Amino acid sequence: MNNLKIAKMFREIALILESENVKWKPRAYNRAAITLESLDEDVSDIYKREGEKGLTRLPGIGKDLAAKIIEFMKTGKIKHYEKLKKEYPIDFDSLTSISSVGPKKAIKLYKRLGIKTLDELKEAAEKGKIRKLEGFGEQSEREILKGIELLNKTRGRLLLGDVFPTVDKILSQLRSNKDIAKVNVVGSFRRMKETVGDIDILVVSKKPKRIMDFFVRMPEVKGVQVKGLKKTTVYLKIGIDCDLRVFDIKNYGSGMLYFTGSKQHNIKLRKIAISKGYKLNEYGLIDRRTDNVVASRTEESIYRSLGMDYIPPEMRENEGEIDLALKHRIPKLIGYDDIRGDLHVHSNWSDGSDSIEEIAVKAKGMGYEYIAITDHSVKGLPVSGGLKPSDFKKQKREIDLVNSKVKGIKVLQGVEANIMPDGSIDVSDRILSELDIVSAGVHSRFKMSKKDMTKRMIKAIENEYVNIIVHPFGRVIGIREGYDFDFDRVLDVAKDNNVILEINAFPNRLDLSPYYVRKAIDKKQKLVIGTDSHSTEQLWHMKIGIGTARRGWARKSDIVNTMGLKKLKQMIKLNTRNMC
Ligand code: DGT
Ligand code: CA
Ligand code: CA
């Protein structure tokens, strides 16, 4: 769509003009950008149909801006933009991907130090040049370096949630190929790691040549790096490599075990194998004395022969799971089919794109028993178009209507309220008391001392209406580290108050992370998996939330939305009164 391209240019023009203290024009460009971003139709279609008039009738677009849009559609360029970009050749996108650098700072950095790119920014920060700038200081120099480090950690890796749809498509094509007897994804993807460096797939087939020819011709493939009969590596359009390996059925299990990793898990397993007189590689568990293959067809048989429980892939990180398996104490983890409802969904009442009815229908189709609409409240966070106090009643009427129309699923009214810096909740007790379920989260003032943040969280948990604390750490993978608070104390208070902590399943959050999931369930803290969906297209993220729960060793009984509605209501009633 042209809309987003033009909107992006308008926004950059606004930024630059603003830094030059030009009056009112930046606002006009920004308004026009918002209009373009929210259009359902491509502007070129509007122009083709209605000409210039069609453009000027759009909110915030006058003759001058319409002319620029037309210029872009005719020439692919906007001269005014090109001219400004010559003066300010800044890579805004990458500089502002660091959370402590906004557009204004980016322009300042260019004007004072000539910084255009991330590499130049890094160099300047390392040389101590940033701290000397007015309005920056040592603290912001440190934050910039930290931001770059975070970005580099995920550079070249993609979010699990972003590769999932492509992996699904590749697997289903392989599964439909009749020359293939077995297909499995392995590597970090199978372990449900939050980011993946490349995708690894294993198949069993007697016709490797035909399989490799089939693989490299898939529509998801952009280029071929190595094409062999045992292993082929391609580069996918989504910007990541994919390895396909062909195995014989007789050592498929050992191949799966080897290529699922993690490397640390494999190393530890091999040591145990050696201590028991075996060797272990991708071809099997082999008796060192006789060279006989003891086990190789299935992963289960290999673990069994080593005297261990089967270890689910999400646990294979060498973080204590091997000792547990040797003691036959591997927990039964929550399953991918155990979820009965989603308690974190946004509708078009706030910043979601779909109606409550559309959400209910989709959730019902997924086999859910209940779904909570948890739109933002507007008071503490004016940006995301949330609910005003007077909106809750109106929304309730719509929810009642949907409940009477869509049978077989219960829609609950919730809210994602803001935890204010002082720990208060930005929705009145009167309104909270009328909702079915109350979630609260921190969405502002992330930088607080550990002590103050702990106080803030505890105060929110102690609010008698709060049921769930969403995305407890507020991390955004690759962009923002979680804020600091005393997790153990917060856990204690949450347990005392029957407040549930969320595993937010949004691909760039996955918060609580597996480490904290494990800490929480060690203390018998109850958790909920919520998708934070902003459209029905995102409800499937539940899968990666479950993956995260499994990486944190969670069982079904640790996760409250595995309960049926009746039990869930009872549990919530323990600390709030009004359940519909
Ligand atoms: P990634 O791709 O960076 O997200 O992480 P993985 O775990 O998928 O790593 P990858 O693709 O390099 O290799 C897949 C698995 O193969 C890995 O988890 C363990 C196994 N593997 C690969 N290279 C080695 C190795 O040199 N030694 C051992 N023990 N295992 C290896
Ligand atoms: Ca991999
Ligand atoms: Ca690989």
XYZ file of N, CA and C in Angstrom, residues 101-235:
405
model
N 16.404 6.720 22.372
C 16.605 7.733 21.332
C 15.298 7.979 20.586
N 14.748 9.159 20.779
C 13.566 9.544 20.008
C 14.019 10.350 18.814
N 13.074 10.723 17.951
C 13.429 11.478 16.748
C 14.147 12.802 17.037
N 13.719 13.485 18.102
C 14.356 14.774 18.403
C 15.819 14.580 18.771
N 16.058 13.546 19.568
C 17.444 13.267 19.953
C 18.256 12.874 18.721
N 17.626 12.113 17.817
C 18.338 11.674 16.616
C 18.795 12.894 15.814
N 17.923 13.876 15.714
C 18.269 15.069 14.944
C 19.387 15.851 15.649
N 19.287 15.932 16.949
C 20.322 16.621 17.721
C 21.681 15.940 17.519
N 21.652 14.591 17.569
C 22.896 13.840 17.404
C 23.507 14.095 16.023
N 22.644 14.258 15.042
C 23.156 14.531 13.691
C 23.720 15.943 13.611
N 22.968 16.887 14.159
C 23.409 18.284 14.056
C 24.736 18.509 14.782
N 24.878 17.878 15.946
C 26.086 18.129 16.732
C 27.257 17.230 16.353
N 26.964 15.957 16.078
C 28.067 15.012 15.874
C 28.050 14.348 14.493
N 27.090 14.724 13.666
C 27.027 14.157 12.321
C 26.607 12.692 12.298
N 25.945 12.210 13.387
C 25.585 10.786 13.462
C 24.369 10.484 12.594
N 24.529 9.544 11.661
C 23.415 9.169 10.782
C 22.951 7.742 11.027
N 23.887 6.885 11.427
C 23.556 5.455 11.514
C 23.838 4.905 12.920
N 23.371 3.689 13.136
C 23.600 3.027 14.424
C 25.091 2.823 14.704
N 25.838 2.426 13.656
C 27.269 2.201 13.854
C 27.963 3.474 14.303
N 27.570 4.586 13.674
C 28.180 5.866 14.054
C 27.791 6.254 15.481
N 26.563 5.922 15.843
C 26.106 6.231 17.202
C 26.910 5.430 18.223
N 27.107 4.146 17.896
C 27.835 3.268 18.808
C 29.262 3.784 19.005
N 29.891 4.139 17.886
C 31.268 4.615 17.957
C 31.354 5.874 18.830
N 30.443 6.800 18.610
C 30.468 8.049 19.377
C 30.257 7.783 20.873
N 29.341 6.857 21.177
C 29.066 6.549 22.585
C 30.284 5.898 23.228
N 30.915 4.985 22.479
C 32.090 4.299 23.033
C 33.247 5.261 23.275
N 33.308 6.286 22.447
C 34.388 7.261 22.625
C 34.039 8.334 23.653
N 32.872 8.200 24.267
C 32.485 9.160 25.311
C 32.079 10.524 24.769
N 31.661 10.549 23.505
C 31.304 11.846 22.914
C 29.885 12.292 23.257
N 29.026 11.313 23.553
C 27.613 11.639 23.778
C 27.435 12.386 25.104
N 28.168 11.917 26.110
C 27.979 12.487 27.453
C 28.269 13.989 27.484
N 29.068 14.432 26.522
C 29.447 15.856 26.525
C 28.361 16.738 25.921
N 27.420 16.127 25.234
C 26.368 16.922 24.581
C 25.365 17.440 25.605
N 24.943 18.653 25.368
C 23.931 19.241 26.237
C 22.637 18.408 26.139
N 22.080 18.106 27.282
C 20.823 17.343 27.284
C 21.037 15.834 27.195
N 22.263 15.340 27.236
C 22.484 13.892 27.172
C 23.094 13.345 28.473
N 24.369 13.617 28.711
C 24.983 13.160 29.965
C 25.408 11.697 29.976
N 26.121 11.314 31.025
C 26.683 9.962 31.110
C 25.616 8.882 31.121
N 24.538 9.175 31.871
C 23.454 8.204 32.000
C 22.871 7.859 30.623
N 22.611 8.886 29.800
C 22.011 8.544 28.500
C 23.023 7.867 27.594
N 24.292 8.178 27.777
C 25.306 7.478 26.981
C 25.280 5.975 27.310
N 25.181 5.687 28.605
C 25.100 4.277 29.028
C 23.851 3.607 28.464
N 22.730 4.337 28.530
C 21.482 3.765 28.012
C 21.551 3.473 26.515
N 22.235 4.370 25.801
C 22.374 4.164 24.358
C 23.183 2.891 24.086
N 24.296 2.738 24.809
C 25.120 1.538 24.606
C 24.361 0.263 24.967
N 23.604 0.348 26.060
C 22.791 -0.793 26.490
C 21.757 -1.137 25.407
N 21.122 -0.085 24.866
C 20.118 -0.275 23.816
C 20.713 -0.950 22.591
N 21.929 -0.533 22.215
C 22.576 -1.135 21.044
C 22.906 -2.599 21.321
N 23.357 -2.862 22.555
C 23.691 -4.235 22.931
C 22.456 -5.141 22.838
N 21.339 -4.635 23.357
C 20.091 -5.401 23.303
C 19.686 -5.707 21.866
N 19.833 -4.706 21.025
C 19.466 -4.847 19.619
C 20.348 -5.895 18.946
N 21.660 -5.855 19.291
C 22.585 -6.811 18.686
C 22.307 -8.245 19.099
N 21.821 -8.400 20.343
C 21.516 -9.744 20.836
C 20.507 -10.427 19.932
N 19.560 -9.655 19.411
C 18.531 -10.272 18.577
C 18.813 -10.077 17.096
N 19.889 -9.366 16.762
C 20.171 -9.132 15.345
C 20.418 -10.462 14.627
N 19.839 -10.638 13.473
C 20.033 -11.889 12.765
C 19.137 -12.991 13.302
N 18.435 -12.739 14.385
C 17.487 -13.723 14.908
C 16.095 -13.147 14.722
N 15.107 -14.011 14.585
C 13.737 -13.522 14.470
C 12.927 -14.015 15.651
N 11.859 -13.281 15.942
C 10.976 -13.703 17.022
C 10.281 -15.000 16.641
N 10.147 -15.896 17.614
C 9.450 -17.162 17.392
C 8.092 -16.932 16.727
N 7.342 -15.961 17.256
C 6.004 -15.693 16.732
C 6.022 -15.222 15.280
N 7.116 -14.592 14.873
C 7.193 -14.108 13.492
C 7.555 -15.201 12.489
N 8.209 -16.272 12.957
C 8.553 -17.339 12.014
C 7.500 -18.449 12.002
N 6.666 -18.469 13.014
C 5.700 -19.566 13.177
C 4.844 -19.822 11.932
N 4.191 -18.788 11.376
C 3.320 -19.044 10.233
C 4.074 -19.656 9.045
N 5.311 -19.179 8.809
C 6.096 -19.710 7.692
C 6.483 -21.166 7.950
N 6.887 -21.460 9.181
C 7.261 -22.842 9.505
C 6.049 -23.764 9.304
N 4.893 -23.303 9.735
C 3.666 -24.091 9.541
C 3.445 -24.426 8.076
N 3.632 -23.406 7.227
C 3.408 -23.620 5.789
C 4.418 -24.606 5.220
N 5.684 -24.467 5.606
C 6.716 -25.373 5.088
C 6.427 -26.809 5.549
N 6.090 -26.956 6.827
C 5.821 -28.305 7.354
C 4.634 -28.939 6.653
N 3.582 -28.134 6.398
C 2.406 -28.782 5.814
C 2.686 -29.188 4.364
N 3.531 -28.413 3.659
C 3.898 -28.849 2.305
C 4.717 -30.141 2.343
N 5.643 -30.214 3.304
C 6.450 -31.436 3.415
C 5.557 -32.628 3.783
N 4.603 -32.374 4.686
C 3.728 -33.473 5.123
C 2.872 -33.991 3.983
N 2.547 -33.101 3.059
C 1.669 -33.543 1.972
C 2.449 -34.255 0.866
N 3.764 -34.280 0.989
C 4.573 -34.949 -0.036
C 4.637 -36.457 0.250
N 4.211 -37.251 -0.701
C 4.082 -38.678 -0.374
C 5.410 -39.431 -0.355
N 6.484 -38.782 -0.779
C 7.800 -39.414 -0.654
C 8.397 -39.233 0.745
N 7.666 -38.510 1.597
C 8.195 -38.258 2.944
C 7.399 -39.044 3.984
N 8.114 -39.850 4.785
C 7.429 -40.682 5.776
C 7.224 -39.946 7.094
N 8.164 -39.082 7.463
C 8.062 -38.357 8.739
C 8.640 -36.958 8.574
N 8.038 -35.995 9.261
C 8.519 -34.609 9.233
C 8.501 -34.067 10.646
N 9.564 -33.420 11.044
C 9.565 -32.753 12.346
C 10.470 -31.540 12.327
N 10.013 -30.475 12.984
C 10.900 -29.332 13.159
C 11.718 -29.604 14.414
N 13.004 -29.247 14.380
C 13.877 -29.442 15.543
C 14.525 -28.105 15.917
N 15.696 -28.105 16.527
C 16.390 -26.855 16.866
C 15.632 -25.995 17.872
N 16.012 -24.710 17.896
C 15.440 -23.788 18.887
C 13.941 -23.609 18.697
N 13.470 -23.785 17.449
C 12.032 -23.652 17.208
C 11.258 -24.723 17.975
N 11.749 -25.936 17.935
C 11.050 -27.009 18.660
C 11.126 -26.787 20.166
N 12.202 -26.163 20.610
C 12.325 -25.856 22.038
C 11.519 -24.620 22.415
N 10.885 -23.989 21.434
C 10.044 -22.798 21.622
C 10.820 -21.637 22.240
N 12.057 -21.509 21.814
C 12.862 -20.390 22.296
C 12.293 -19.090 21.749
N 12.396 -17.997 22.510
C 11.721 -16.750 22.134
C 12.208 -16.151 20.820
N 13.481 -16.392 20.490
C 13.967 -15.980 19.167
C 14.675 -17.170 18.534
N 14.671 -17.229 17.204
C 15.368 -18.337 16.542
C 16.388 -17.794 15.536
N 17.550 -18.450 15.515
C 18.633 -18.051 14.612
C 18.444 -18.648 13.243
N 18.070 -19.915 13.177
C 17.650 -20.521 11.917
C 16.673 -21.654 12.222
N 16.000 -22.101 11.179
C 14.993 -23.143 11.362
C 15.606 -24.466 10.924
N 15.393 -25.507 11.706
C 15.949 -26.828 11.390
C 14.813 -27.820 11.237
N 14.810 -28.528 10.111
C 13.747 -29.515 9.878
C 14.375 -30.860 9.528
N 13.755 -31.919 10.052
C 14.226 -33.284 9.785
C 13.126 -34.061 9.076
N 13.486 -34.820 8.048
C 12.493 -35.691 7.421
C 13.071 -37.082 7.226
N 12.162 -38.039 7.090
C 12.563 -39.393 6.725
C 12.066 -39.631 5.305
N 12.990 -40.026 4.432
C 12.568 -40.303 3.061
C 13.588 -41.198 2.374
N 13.105 -41.975 1.435
C 14.012 -42.828 0.647
C 14.389 -42.136 -0.664
N 13.781 -40.960 -0.888
C 14.046 -40.272 -2.163
C 14.606 -38.869 -1.915
N 15.785 -38.775 -1.288
C 16.307 -37.463 -0.892
C 16.420 -36.462 -2.045
N 16.773 -36.930 -3.213
C 16.962 -35.969 -4.305
C 15.651 -35.261 -4.630
N 14.588 -36.071 -4.744
C 13.283 -35.474 -5.051
C 12.813 -34.533 -3.952
N 13.117 -34.906 -2.715
C 12.709 -34.061 -1.585
C 13.420 -32.715 -1.629
N 14.720 -32.756 -1.886
C 15.479 -31.507 -1.907
C 15.015 -30.614 -3.065
N 14.737 -31.216 -4.215
C 14.213 -30.432 -5.352
C 12.892 -29.761 -4.970
N 12.054 -30.532 -4.282
C 10.744 -30.032 -3.841
C 10.923 -28.886 -2.833
N 11.849 -29.074 -1.927
C 12.082 -28.098 -0.853
C 12.532 -26.747 -1.422
N 13.518 -26.766 -2.301
C 14.066 -25.484 -2.769
C 13.080 -24.717 -3.649
N 12.032 -25.401 -4.118
C 11.063 -24.709 -4.976
C 9.854 -24.169 -4.210
N 9.872 -24.302 -2.885
C 8.725 -23.801 -2.128
C 8.625 -22.281 -2.246
N 7.390 -21.766 -2.239
C 7.236 -20.310 -2.407
C 7.856 -19.476 -1.283
N 8.110 -20.097 -0.139
C 8.693 -19.353 0.989
C 10.206 -19.151 0.818
N 10.796 -19.857 -0.167
C 12.251 -19.854 -0.314
C 12.701 -18.706 -1.224
N 13.737 -17.993 -0.759
C 14.250 -16.888 -1.571
C 15.500 -17.319 -2.347
N 16.355 -18.108 -1.721
C 17.576 -18.528 -2.399
C 18.137 -19.795 -1.784
N 19.017 -20.454 -2.535
C 19.597 -21.711 -2.048
C 21.060 -21.471 -1.697
N 21.471 -21.943 -0.519
C 22.872 -21.763 -0.136
C 23.695 -23.017 -0.404
N 23.220 -24.156 0.109
C 23.904 -25.426 -0.128
C 22.835 -26.447 -0.462
N 23.045 -27.212 -1.526
C 22.052 -28.240 -1.828
C 22.758 -29.581 -1.897
N 22.481 -30.443 -0.897
C 23.069 -31.777 -0.882
C 21.966 -32.799 -0.719
N 22.340 -34.060 -0.628
C 21.320 -35.100 -0.479
C 20.968 -35.333 0.985
N 21.940 -35.036 1.860
C 21.666 -35.200 3.294
C 21.171 -33.908 3.906
N 21.724 -32.787 3.431
C 21.364 -31.499 4.020
C 21.292 -30.419 2.949
N 20.226 -29.627 3.031
C 20.097 -28.473 2.150
C 19.800 -27.250 3.004
N 20.476 -26.152 2.690
C 20.215 -24.904 3.413
C 19.698 -23.860 2.427
N 18.541 -23.287 2.777
C 17.987 -22.221 1.933
C 17.845 -20.958 2.764
N 17.688 -19.851 2.051
C 17.422 -18.576 2.685
C 15.948 -18.256 2.433
